[in-house]
Short mmCIF file of C-alpha atoms and ligand atoms in Angstrom, two decimals:
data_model
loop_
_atom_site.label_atom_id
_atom_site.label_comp_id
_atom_site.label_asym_id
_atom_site.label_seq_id
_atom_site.Cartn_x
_atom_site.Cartn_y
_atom_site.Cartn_z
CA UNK A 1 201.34 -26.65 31.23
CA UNK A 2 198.57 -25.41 29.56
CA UNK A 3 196.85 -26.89 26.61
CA UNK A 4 197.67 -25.72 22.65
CA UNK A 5 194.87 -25.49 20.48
CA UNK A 6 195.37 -25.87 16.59
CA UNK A 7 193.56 -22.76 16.17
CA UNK A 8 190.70 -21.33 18.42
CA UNK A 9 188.46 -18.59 18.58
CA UNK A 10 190.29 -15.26 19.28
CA UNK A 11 187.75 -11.88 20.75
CA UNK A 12 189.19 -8.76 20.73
CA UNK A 13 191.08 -7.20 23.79
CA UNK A 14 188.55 -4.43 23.17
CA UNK A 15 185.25 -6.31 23.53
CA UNK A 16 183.94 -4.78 20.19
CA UNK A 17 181.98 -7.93 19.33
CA UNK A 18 179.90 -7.73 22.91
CA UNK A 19 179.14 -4.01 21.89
CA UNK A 20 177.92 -4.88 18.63
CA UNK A 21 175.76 -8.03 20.43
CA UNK A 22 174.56 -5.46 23.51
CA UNK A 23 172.89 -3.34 20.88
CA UNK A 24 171.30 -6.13 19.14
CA UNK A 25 169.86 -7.02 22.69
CA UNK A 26 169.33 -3.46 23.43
CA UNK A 27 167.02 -2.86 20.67
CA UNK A 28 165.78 -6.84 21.06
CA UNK A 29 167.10 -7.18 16.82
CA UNK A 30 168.19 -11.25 18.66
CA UNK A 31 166.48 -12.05 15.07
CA UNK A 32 165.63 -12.61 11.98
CA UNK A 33 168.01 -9.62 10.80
CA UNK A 34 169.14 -6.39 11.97
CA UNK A 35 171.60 -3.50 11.55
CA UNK A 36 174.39 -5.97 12.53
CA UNK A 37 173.39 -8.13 9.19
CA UNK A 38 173.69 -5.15 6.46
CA UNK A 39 176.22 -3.42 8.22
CA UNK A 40 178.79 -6.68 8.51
CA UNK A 41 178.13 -6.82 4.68
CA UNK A 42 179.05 -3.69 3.93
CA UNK A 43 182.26 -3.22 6.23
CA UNK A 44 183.27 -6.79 4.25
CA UNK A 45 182.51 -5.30 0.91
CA UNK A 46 184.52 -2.44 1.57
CA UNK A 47 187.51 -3.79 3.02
CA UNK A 48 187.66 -6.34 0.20
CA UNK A 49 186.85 -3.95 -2.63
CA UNK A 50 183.95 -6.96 -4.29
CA UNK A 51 180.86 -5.69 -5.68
CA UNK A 52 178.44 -7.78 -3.58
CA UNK A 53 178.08 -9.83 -0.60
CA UNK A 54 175.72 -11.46 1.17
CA UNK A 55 176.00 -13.00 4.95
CA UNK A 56 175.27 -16.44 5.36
CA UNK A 57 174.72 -19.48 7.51
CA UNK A 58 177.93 -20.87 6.68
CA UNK A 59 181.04 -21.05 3.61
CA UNK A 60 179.18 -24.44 2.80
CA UNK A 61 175.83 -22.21 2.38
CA UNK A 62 177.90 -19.43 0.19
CA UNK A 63 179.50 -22.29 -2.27
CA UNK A 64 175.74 -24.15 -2.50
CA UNK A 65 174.79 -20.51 -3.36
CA UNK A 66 177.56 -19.89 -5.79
CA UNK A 67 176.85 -23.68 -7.46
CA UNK A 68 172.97 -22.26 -7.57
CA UNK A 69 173.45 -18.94 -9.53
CA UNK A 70 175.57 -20.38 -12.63
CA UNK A 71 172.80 -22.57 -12.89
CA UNK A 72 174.04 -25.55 -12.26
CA UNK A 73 171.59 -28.30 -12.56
CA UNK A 74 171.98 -32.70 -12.41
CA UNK A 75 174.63 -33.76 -14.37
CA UNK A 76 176.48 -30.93 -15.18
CA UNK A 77 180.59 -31.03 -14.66
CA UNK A 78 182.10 -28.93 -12.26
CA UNK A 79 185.80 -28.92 -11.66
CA UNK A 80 187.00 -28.68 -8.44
CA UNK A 81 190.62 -28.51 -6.40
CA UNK A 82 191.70 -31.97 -4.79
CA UNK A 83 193.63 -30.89 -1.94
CA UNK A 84 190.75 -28.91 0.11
CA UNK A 85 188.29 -29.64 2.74
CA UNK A 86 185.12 -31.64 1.86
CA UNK A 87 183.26 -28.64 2.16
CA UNK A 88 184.09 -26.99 -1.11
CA UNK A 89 183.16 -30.07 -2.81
CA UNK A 90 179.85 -31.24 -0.84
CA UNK A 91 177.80 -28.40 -2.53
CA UNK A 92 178.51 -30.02 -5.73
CA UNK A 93 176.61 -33.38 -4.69
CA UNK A 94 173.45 -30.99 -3.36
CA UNK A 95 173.08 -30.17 -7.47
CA UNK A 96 173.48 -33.33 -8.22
CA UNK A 97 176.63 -32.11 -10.45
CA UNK A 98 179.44 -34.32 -11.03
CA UNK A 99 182.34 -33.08 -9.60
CA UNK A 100 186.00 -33.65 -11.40
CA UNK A 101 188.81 -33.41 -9.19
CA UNK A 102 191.83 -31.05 -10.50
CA UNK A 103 195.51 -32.05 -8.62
CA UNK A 104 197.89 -28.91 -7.00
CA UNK A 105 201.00 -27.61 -7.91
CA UNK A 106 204.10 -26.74 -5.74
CA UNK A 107 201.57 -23.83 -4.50
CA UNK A 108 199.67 -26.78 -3.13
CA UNK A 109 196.52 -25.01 -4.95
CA UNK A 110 194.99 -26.18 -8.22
CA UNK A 111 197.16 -26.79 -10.59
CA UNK A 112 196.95 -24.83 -14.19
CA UNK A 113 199.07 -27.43 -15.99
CA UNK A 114 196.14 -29.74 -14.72
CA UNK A 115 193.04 -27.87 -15.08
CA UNK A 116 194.22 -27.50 -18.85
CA UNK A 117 194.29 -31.09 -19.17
CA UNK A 118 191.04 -31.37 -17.62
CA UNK A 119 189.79 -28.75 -19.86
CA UNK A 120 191.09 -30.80 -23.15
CA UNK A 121 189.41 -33.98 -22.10
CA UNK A 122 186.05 -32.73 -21.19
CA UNK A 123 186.00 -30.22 -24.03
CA UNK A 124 182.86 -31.56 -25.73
CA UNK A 125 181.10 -31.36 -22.50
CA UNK A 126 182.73 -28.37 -20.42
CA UNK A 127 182.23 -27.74 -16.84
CA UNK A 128 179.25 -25.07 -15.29
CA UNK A 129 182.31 -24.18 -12.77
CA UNK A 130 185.61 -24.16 -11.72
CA UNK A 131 186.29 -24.06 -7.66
CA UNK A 132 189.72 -23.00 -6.73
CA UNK A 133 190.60 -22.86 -3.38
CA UNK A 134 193.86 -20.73 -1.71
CA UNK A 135 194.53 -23.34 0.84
CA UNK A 136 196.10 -22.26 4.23
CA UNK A 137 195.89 -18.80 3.33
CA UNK A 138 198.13 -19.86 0.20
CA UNK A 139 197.58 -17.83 -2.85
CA UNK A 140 196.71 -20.02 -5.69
CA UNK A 141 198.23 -19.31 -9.12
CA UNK A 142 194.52 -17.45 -9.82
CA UNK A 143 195.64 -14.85 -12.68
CA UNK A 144 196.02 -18.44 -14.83
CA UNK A 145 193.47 -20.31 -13.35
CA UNK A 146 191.36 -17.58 -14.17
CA UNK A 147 193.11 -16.61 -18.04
CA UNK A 148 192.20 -20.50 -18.80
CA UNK A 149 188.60 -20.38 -17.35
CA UNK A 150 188.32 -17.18 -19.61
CA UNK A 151 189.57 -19.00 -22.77
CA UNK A 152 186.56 -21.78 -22.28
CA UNK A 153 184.03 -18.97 -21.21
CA UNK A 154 183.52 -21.03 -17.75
CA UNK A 155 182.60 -18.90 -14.77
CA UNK A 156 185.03 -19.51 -11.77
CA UNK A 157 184.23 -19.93 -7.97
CA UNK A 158 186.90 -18.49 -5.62
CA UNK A 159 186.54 -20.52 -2.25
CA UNK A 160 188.56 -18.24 0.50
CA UNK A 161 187.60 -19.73 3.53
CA UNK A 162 190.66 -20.26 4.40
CA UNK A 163 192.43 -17.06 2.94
CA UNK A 164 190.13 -14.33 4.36
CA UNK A 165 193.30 -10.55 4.01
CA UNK A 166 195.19 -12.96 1.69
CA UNK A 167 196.00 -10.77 -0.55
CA UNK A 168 197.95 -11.44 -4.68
CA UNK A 169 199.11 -8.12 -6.18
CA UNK A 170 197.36 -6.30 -3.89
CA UNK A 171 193.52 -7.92 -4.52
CA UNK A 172 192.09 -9.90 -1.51
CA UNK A 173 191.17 -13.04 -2.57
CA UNK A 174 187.76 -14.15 -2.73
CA UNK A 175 187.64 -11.03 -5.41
CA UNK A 176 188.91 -12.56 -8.60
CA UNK A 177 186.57 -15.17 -9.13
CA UNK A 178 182.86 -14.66 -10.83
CA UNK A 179 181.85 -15.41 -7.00
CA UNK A 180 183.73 -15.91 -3.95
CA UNK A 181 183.23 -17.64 -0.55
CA UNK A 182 184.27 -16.79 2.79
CA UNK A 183 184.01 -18.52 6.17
CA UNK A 184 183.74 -17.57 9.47
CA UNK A 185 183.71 -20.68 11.14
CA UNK A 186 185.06 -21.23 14.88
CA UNK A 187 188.97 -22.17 13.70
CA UNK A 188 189.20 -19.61 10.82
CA UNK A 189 191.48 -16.33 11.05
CA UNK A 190 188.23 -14.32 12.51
CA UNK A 191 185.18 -16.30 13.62
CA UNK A 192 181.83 -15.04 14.14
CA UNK A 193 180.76 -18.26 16.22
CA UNK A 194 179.99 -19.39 12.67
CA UNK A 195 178.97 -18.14 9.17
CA UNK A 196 180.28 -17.23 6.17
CA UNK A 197 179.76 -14.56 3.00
CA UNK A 198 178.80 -14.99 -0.92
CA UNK A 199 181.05 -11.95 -2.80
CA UNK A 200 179.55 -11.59 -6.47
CA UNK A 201 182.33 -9.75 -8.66
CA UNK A 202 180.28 -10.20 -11.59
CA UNK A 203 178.50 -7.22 -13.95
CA UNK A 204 175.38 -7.90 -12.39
CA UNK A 205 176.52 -8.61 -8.97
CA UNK A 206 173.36 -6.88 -7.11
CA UNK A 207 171.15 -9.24 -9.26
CA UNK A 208 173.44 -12.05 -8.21
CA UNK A 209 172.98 -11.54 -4.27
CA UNK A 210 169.43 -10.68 -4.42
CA UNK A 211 168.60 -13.94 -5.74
CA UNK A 212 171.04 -15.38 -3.03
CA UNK A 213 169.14 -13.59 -0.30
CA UNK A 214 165.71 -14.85 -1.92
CA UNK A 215 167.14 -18.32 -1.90
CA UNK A 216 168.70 -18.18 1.79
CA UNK A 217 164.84 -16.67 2.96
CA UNK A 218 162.93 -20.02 1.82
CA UNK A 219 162.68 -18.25 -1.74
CA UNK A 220 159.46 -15.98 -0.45
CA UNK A 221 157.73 -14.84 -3.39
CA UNK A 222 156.13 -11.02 -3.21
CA UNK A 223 153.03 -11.64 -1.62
CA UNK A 224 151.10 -10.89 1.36
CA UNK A 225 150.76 -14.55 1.57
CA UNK A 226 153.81 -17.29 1.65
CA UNK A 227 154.22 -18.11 -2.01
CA UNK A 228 156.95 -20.32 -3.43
CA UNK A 229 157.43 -20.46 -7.09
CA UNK A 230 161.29 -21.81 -6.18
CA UNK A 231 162.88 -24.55 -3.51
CA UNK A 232 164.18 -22.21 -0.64
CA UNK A 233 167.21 -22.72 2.33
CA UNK A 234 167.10 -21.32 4.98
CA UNK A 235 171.00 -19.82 5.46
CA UNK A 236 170.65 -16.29 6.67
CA UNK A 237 173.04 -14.98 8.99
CA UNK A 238 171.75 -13.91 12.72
CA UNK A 239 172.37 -10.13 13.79
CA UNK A 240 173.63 -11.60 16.97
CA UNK A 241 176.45 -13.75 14.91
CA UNK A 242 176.87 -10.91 12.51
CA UNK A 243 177.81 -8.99 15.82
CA UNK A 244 180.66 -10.98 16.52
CA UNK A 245 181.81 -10.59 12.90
CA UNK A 246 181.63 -6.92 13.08
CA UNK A 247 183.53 -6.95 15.97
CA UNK A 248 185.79 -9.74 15.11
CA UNK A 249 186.82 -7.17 11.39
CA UNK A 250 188.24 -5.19 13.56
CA UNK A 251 191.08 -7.00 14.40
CA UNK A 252 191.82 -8.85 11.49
CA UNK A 253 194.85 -6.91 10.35
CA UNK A 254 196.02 -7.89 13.66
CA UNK A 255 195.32 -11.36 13.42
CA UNK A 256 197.12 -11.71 10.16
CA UNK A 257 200.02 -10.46 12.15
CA UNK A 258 200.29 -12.59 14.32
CA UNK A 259 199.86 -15.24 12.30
CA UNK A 260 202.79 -14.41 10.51
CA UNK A 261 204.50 -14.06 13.21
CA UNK A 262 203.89 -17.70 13.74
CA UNK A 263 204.89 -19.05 10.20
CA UNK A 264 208.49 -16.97 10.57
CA UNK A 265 208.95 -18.21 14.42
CA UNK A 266 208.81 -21.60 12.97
CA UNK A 267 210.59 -20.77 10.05
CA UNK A 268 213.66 -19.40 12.17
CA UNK A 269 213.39 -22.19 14.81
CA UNK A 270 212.78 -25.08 12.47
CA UNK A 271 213.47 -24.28 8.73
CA UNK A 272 216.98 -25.53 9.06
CA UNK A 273 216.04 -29.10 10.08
CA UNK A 274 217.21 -31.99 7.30
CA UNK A 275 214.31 -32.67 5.13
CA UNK A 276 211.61 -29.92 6.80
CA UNK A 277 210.49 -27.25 4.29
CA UNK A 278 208.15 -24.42 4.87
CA UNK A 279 204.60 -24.19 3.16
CA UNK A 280 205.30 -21.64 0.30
CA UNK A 281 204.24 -18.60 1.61
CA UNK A 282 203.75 -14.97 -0.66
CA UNK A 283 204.01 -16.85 -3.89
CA UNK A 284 202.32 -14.61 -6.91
CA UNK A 285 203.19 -11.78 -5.82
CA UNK A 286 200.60 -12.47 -2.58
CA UNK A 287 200.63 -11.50 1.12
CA UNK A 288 199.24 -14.26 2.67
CA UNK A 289 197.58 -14.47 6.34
CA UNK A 290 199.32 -17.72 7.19
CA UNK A 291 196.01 -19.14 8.58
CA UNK A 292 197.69 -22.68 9.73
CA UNK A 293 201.61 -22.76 9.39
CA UNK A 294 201.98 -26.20 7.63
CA UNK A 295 205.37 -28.10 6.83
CA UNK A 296 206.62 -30.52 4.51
CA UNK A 297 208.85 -33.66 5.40
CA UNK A 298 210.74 -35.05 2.29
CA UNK A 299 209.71 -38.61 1.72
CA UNK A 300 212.87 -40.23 3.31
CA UNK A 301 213.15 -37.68 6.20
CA UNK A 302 213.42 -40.13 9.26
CA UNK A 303 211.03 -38.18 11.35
CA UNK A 304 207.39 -38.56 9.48
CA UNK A 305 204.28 -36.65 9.68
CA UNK A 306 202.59 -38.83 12.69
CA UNK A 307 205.47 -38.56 14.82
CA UNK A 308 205.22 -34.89 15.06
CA UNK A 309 201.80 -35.10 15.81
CA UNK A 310 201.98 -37.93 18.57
CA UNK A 311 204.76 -36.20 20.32
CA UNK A 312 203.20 -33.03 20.48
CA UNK A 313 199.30 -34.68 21.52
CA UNK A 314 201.28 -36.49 23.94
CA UNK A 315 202.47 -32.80 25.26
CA UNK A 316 198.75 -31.80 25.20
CA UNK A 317 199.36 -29.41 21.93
CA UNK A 318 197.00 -30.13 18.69
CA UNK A 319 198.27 -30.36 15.46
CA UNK A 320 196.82 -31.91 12.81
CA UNK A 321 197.53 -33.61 8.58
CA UNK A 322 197.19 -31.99 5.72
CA UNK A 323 193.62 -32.11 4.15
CA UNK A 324 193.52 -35.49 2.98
CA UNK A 325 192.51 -35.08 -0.45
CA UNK A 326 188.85 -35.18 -2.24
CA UNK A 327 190.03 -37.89 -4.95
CA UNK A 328 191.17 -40.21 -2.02
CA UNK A 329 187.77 -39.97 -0.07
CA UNK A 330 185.71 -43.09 -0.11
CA UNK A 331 182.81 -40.93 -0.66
CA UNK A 332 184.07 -39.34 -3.98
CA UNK A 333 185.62 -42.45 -4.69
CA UNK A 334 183.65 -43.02 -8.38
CA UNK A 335 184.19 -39.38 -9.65
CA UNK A 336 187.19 -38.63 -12.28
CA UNK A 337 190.43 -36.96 -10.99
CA UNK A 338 193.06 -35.19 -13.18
CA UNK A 339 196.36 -35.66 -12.18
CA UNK A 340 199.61 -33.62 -11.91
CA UNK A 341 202.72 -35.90 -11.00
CA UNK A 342 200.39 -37.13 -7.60
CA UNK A 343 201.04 -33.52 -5.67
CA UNK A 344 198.18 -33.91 -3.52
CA UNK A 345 198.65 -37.23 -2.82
CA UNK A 346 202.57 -36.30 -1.60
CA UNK A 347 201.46 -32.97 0.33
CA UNK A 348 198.90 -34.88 2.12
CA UNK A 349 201.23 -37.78 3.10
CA UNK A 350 203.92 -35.72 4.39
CA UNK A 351 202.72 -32.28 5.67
CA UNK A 352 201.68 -31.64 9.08
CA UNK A 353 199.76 -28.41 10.33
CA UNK A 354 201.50 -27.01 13.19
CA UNK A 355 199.79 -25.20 15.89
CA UNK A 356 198.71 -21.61 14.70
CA UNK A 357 196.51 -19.97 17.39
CA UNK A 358 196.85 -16.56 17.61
CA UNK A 359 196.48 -16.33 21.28
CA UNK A 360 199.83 -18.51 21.57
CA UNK A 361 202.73 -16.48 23.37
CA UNK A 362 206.34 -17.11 22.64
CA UNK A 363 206.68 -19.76 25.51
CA UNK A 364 204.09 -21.92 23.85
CA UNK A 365 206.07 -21.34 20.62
CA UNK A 366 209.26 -22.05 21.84
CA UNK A 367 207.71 -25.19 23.59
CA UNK A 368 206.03 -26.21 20.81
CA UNK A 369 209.41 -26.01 18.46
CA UNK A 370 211.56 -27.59 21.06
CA UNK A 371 209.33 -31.09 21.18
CA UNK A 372 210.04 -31.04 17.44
CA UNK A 373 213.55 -30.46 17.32
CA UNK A 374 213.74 -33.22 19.87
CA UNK A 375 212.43 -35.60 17.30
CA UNK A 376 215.66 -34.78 14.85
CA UNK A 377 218.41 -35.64 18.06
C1 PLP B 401 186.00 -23.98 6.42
C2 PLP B 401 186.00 -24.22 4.97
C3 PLP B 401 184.81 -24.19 4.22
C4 PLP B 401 183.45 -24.13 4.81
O1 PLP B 401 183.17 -23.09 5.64
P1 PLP B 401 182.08 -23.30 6.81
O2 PLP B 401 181.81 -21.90 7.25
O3 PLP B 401 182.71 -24.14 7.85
O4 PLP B 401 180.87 -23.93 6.20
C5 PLP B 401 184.92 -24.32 2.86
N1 PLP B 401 186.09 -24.50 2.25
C6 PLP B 401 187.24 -24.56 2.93
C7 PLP B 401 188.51 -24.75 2.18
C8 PLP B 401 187.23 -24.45 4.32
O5 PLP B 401 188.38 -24.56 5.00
#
């Protein structure tokens, strides 16, 4: 029996990303940018209706970008979701901002009761930023999130790595925020070997990415020589990786199929076990692209978290815990955290990500849900 990844890279049936990479080769644009580059920026700005984007190195380049254009400078506050991957939160530390942790809700996504309380005690010293994240491909409860950010003029970052065709009301996310992030890292929904996008939804959006591309380029002043008024990166996307991307847009609608076709095979085969909910999928009025089906055991559910995980690694299938969160980690151990009945904390001890690759077939499934059903006999 063949392994079960978590979630791998997924080509087209087509081959539209080795088109897009034979060109490059064809017309030797390997590097530094190409048609690939602009054109992968547009198709991404089109399908997600944002003002501007700009392709990147990585998400982790696009948030450090996002941190960069409010300004954000040593010191400064900057409130950010618990329950997430280290990523969204490492960019803060590269400022030398402090971050403030903000605890989910039942969406398992920041938490508006929360952020409000965050908002009253740091009110004589308000955060540069807010980073919300829609975790999963979960929509978070963004039209509040965003009404309070409004009421204390503070601009919010939208990280949708994980949430890239989520839609809420009909609006991708990554869209709502001042700026947004995308990823397309080698596990996400569509992969482009690695990368990821800045979207600016702001008034002056173009402004916004062209300082983002200056930035990305080493900050290059306009000069025949190299002149640097600025401290540079250097996080510009390939045309070779932006290939893959191109190609890999194609089939994203069809990827977000699949995938939930995934979340509702396990829903039907193991939503009726005692003490196993679902993740909450389509809350706020969203469509999401079920990125990683997750669960939840209740706390005195006699099967726990680990032994799902064992007895499926010992069947060679991956699955994996719920992103232990920020607050918790050793390395953000001396930074404040704002609380909402310990959510994260309880999401993170008893959810489990099941396996969500798109390239599974119904045998794998059925496999996969049979090992766990075994654990409730
Ligand atoms: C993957 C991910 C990122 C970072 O994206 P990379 O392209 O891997 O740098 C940021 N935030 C979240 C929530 C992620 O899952």
């Amino acid at each position: 029996m063949s392994h079960i990844f978590l979630a791998s890279p997924h080509m087209s049936d087509e081959g539209y990303e080795k088109e897009y990479i034979k060109e490059a080769f064809d017309t030797n644009w390997i590097a530094p940018l190409g048609k690939n580059v602009n054109e992968f920026e547009n198709e991404i700005k089109d399908k997600l209706g944002t003002k501007a984007a700009v392709a990147l190195s990585c998400g982790t380049a696009a948030i450090h970008m996002a941190i960069k254009s409010l300004g954000v400078k040593k010191d400064d506050i900057i409130f950010c979701q618990s329950l997430t991957f280290s990523a969204s939160a490492n960019p803060i530390t590269y400022e030398k901002a402090i971050p403030v942790f903000i605890d989910s809700d039942e969406s398992w996504n920041m938490s508006p009761v929360a952020l409000r309380k965050a908002f009253e005690k740091y009110k004589d010293n308000l955060p540069k930023a807010v980073i919300v994240v829609h975790l999963y491909g979960l929509a978070s409860n963004i039209k509040e999130i965003k009404e309070i950010c409004n009421e204390y003029n503070v601009s919010l970052i939208e990280d949708a790595a994980e949430s890239l065709a989520t839609t809420i009301d009909g609006k991708y996310t990554g869209t709502f925020g001042d700026y947004g992030i995308i990823s397309f890292n080698g596990n996400k929904i569509i992969t482009s070997s690695g990368g990821g996008m800045f979207l600016a939804n702001t008034d002056d959006a173009d402004e916004r990415a062209k300082k983002v591309l200056f930035w990305a380029t080493q900050a290059r002043e306009q000069a025949r020589h190299y002149e640097h008024k600025e401290i540079g990166y250097n996080y510009r996307m390939s045309n070779i990786v932006a290939g893959i991307g191109r190609g890999q847009l194609k089939v994203l609608d069809q990827r977000v199929i699949k995938k939930r076709y995934i979340y509702e095979y396990y829903q039907k085969e193991l939503g009726n076990l005692e003490g196993l909910t679902m993740m909450p999928r389509d809350k706020y009025k969203s469509y999401s692209n079920c990125w990683l089906s997750t669960i939840q055991l209740d706390e005195n559910c006699k099967v726990r978290p680990l032994d799902i995980i064992i007895a499926l690694e010992e069947n060679d299938i991956e699955s994996r815990p719920i992103w232990k969160p920020m607050h918790l980690q050793p390395v953000f151990k001396d930074y404040d955290y704002i609380d909402n009945d310990a959510t994260s904390e309880r999401l993170f001890n008893n959810g489990v990500c099941l396996p969500s690759d798109t390239k599974m077939s119904d045998e794998d499934l059925n496999r996969i849900c049979k090992i766990i059903k075994g654990l409730w006999e």
